[in-house]
Amino acid sequence: MPKRGYHHGNLKQALVEAALKLIEEKGPAGFTVAEAAKLAGVTPAAVYRHFHGREALIAEVALQGHRIFGDLLEHAYANGKPSALAAFEATGRAYLAFARKFPGHYMAMFESGLSIQAHPELGAAADRSRAVLERAAEALSENIPADRRPPAAMFASHVWAMSHGVVELFARGAPGAQAPFPPEDLLEAGIGIYLRGLGLIKPDD
Amino acid sequence: MPKRGYHHGNLKQALVEAALKLIEEKGPAGFTVAEAAKLAGVTPAAVYRHFHGREALIAEVALQGHRIFGDLLEHAYANGKPSALAAFEATGRAYLAFARKFPGHYMAMFESGLSIQAHPELGAAADRSRAVLERAAEALSENIPADRRPPAAMFASHVWAMSHGVVELFARGAPGAQAPFPPEDLLEAGIGIYLRGLGLIKPDD
DNA sequence: TGTACATCAGTGAACGCGCGTTCACTGATGTAC
DNA sequence: TGTACATCAGTGAACGCGCGTTCACTGATGTAC
């Protein structure tokens, strides 16, 4: 608890964490600079020593989120190897795990409406995550007969889309009331069926 | 253009349409009562003759959206029959078509953070849409051997999730920069592969 | 080790703004006789 | 058909609030000699 009077020590990260907490609680739209500052035990003006403004703070949260997300996917992928199939499935699961474990980051990344143009670092960080997913898809696709092999980027997108959809629709208090199934099971089953459709899982397995 | 002086004529609906336009432009968070009133050519206070407040206006937009959405799904389903497969695929396509054609409604429904508890009519309207999807799934599932038939509600959820994910990630300016594929193609292919995985499309088709 | 000084990271007060909402009001419309 | 009156759907001014941001400032820290 190194709150040594006048100087905070590591205010920048403290503000990021305060923002994170607030975003979790009220969403990216409900988050305010003043509250984040208060939560970090500091005057609102102090925020401007470390960020250009409100949006820059949210962008930093999103950026850290993308980094964590990328790492998580990477580890999942690496641990899933050497089986391409297991590696691919692991990355799918990692998606949901991330959304669950880092809801604030997730919201800042996907629900804050940050413009990618205005924050190029974000785009770069997001590309990295996507690259992991695509690498996993690429490895998998070598098991598909070449003549009926869809582009790896395409089925990476499919898995990403289904994962995202499950998170948004069923893993939160969202619109469809409560989930009809545990989101993890739903996603697992969905990806399983999808992979069977690709001919990567035997029909009787 | 029945703008007859003092009395507006149909202000309620005019406000809904103004809200729609604003939500399309700046998202549900950027929408304000004052601007909607201005756009409808009316004083902010007039809004309160028709709605309890800001949230009630958004809720009305979302409600109308759910109705349109339900109708659209229903028509798609009916037109797709008698083939259960065609009907199911048609409802999937209708999802994306709705998101494209009614972006304001879509955002109000799925991205505004409206609490279902606070607006039970919304829950009911959403249930109706889901019911269509589940009916389509139910019909389809009769073609699957009973012993390996997943619950219809489950694969309705899968299709819903993938559709929603495609919309959020690839059909808007969203996080992953621009789409690697046209969203319609992406979704069509994704659902195709998924249905093959269910054994509903022959592997060589 | 001690002092002078530059730099840094905060404070505190203030700003202008636009928001959602309220209130007493008034002009327009519709109805009863 | 004409008048009196109730109801309705707007106005316009005002409110209190919290926001993001700025500014001149000051206390704390670190460095040079």
Short mmCIF file of N, CA and C (backbone and C1' of nucleotides) in Angstrom, two decimals, chain A residues 6-8 43 45 49, chain C residues 8-13:
data_model
loop_
_atom_site.label_atom_id
_atom_site.label_comp_id
_atom_site.label_asym_id
_atom_site.label_seq_id
_atom_site.Cartn_x
_atom_site.Cartn_y
_atom_site.Cartn_z
N TYR A 6 2.06 12.98 -1.01
CA TYR A 6 1.86 13.81 -2.20
C TYR A 6 2.05 13.02 -3.49
N HIS A 7 3.12 12.35 -3.56
CA HIS A 7 3.39 11.58 -4.78
C HIS A 7 2.83 10.17 -4.68
N HIS A 8 2.21 9.78 -5.74
CA HIS A 8 1.45 8.53 -5.69
C HIS A 8 2.33 7.32 -5.88
N THR A 43 -6.83 13.93 -7.40
CA THR A 43 -7.65 14.96 -8.06
C THR A 43 -7.84 14.66 -9.55
N ALA A 45 -7.61 16.48 -12.03
CA ALA A 45 -6.59 17.12 -12.85
C ALA A 45 -5.33 16.27 -12.97
N ARG A 49 -1.80 14.44 -16.19
CA ARG A 49 -0.36 14.27 -16.19
C ARG A 49 0.02 12.99 -16.92
P DC C 8 11.19 16.63 -15.93
"O5'" DC C 8 10.21 15.95 -14.89
"C5'" DC C 8 10.78 15.15 -13.81
"C4'" DC C 8 9.75 15.03 -12.72
"C3'" DC C 8 8.34 14.71 -13.24
"O3'" DC C 8 7.97 13.46 -12.70
"C1'" DC C 8 8.31 16.43 -11.58
P DA C 9 6.67 12.76 -13.18
"O5'" DA C 9 5.69 13.08 -11.97
"C5'" DA C 9 6.07 12.73 -10.65
"C4'" DA C 9 4.94 13.11 -9.72
"C3'" DA C 9 3.56 12.76 -10.25
"O3'" DA C 9 2.75 12.41 -9.15
"C1'" DA C 9 3.69 15.07 -9.95
P DG C 10 1.41 11.68 -9.32
"O5'" DG C 10 0.64 12.18 -8.04
"C5'" DG C 10 -0.46 13.05 -8.17
"C4'" DG C 10 -0.25 14.25 -7.27
"C3'" DG C 10 -1.51 15.11 -7.12
"O3'" DG C 10 -2.27 14.68 -6.01
"C1'" DG C 10 0.42 16.46 -7.57
P DT C 11 -3.75 15.22 -5.85
"O5'" DT C 11 -3.55 16.77 -5.53
"C5'" DT C 11 -2.96 17.16 -4.30
"C4'" DT C 11 -3.10 18.66 -4.14
"C3'" DT C 11 -4.55 19.13 -4.02
"O3'" DT C 11 -4.63 20.02 -2.93
"C1'" DT C 11 -3.47 20.27 -5.81
P DG C 12 -5.91 20.03 -2.02
"O5'" DG C 12 -6.69 21.28 -2.60
"C5'" DG C 12 -5.99 22.53 -2.68
"C4'" DG C 12 -6.73 23.49 -3.58
"C3'" DG C 12 -8.25 23.34 -3.53
"O3'" DG C 12 -8.77 24.66 -3.60
"C1'" DG C 12 -7.53 23.19 -5.75
P DA C 13 -10.13 25.06 -2.88
"O5'" DA C 13 -10.52 26.31 -3.77
"C5'" DA C 13 -9.47 27.06 -4.41
"C4'" DA C 13 -9.83 27.40 -5.83
"C3'" DA C 13 -11.34 27.56 -6.07
"O3'" DA C 13 -11.57 28.82 -6.65
"C1'" DA C 13 -10.35 26.25 -7.76
#
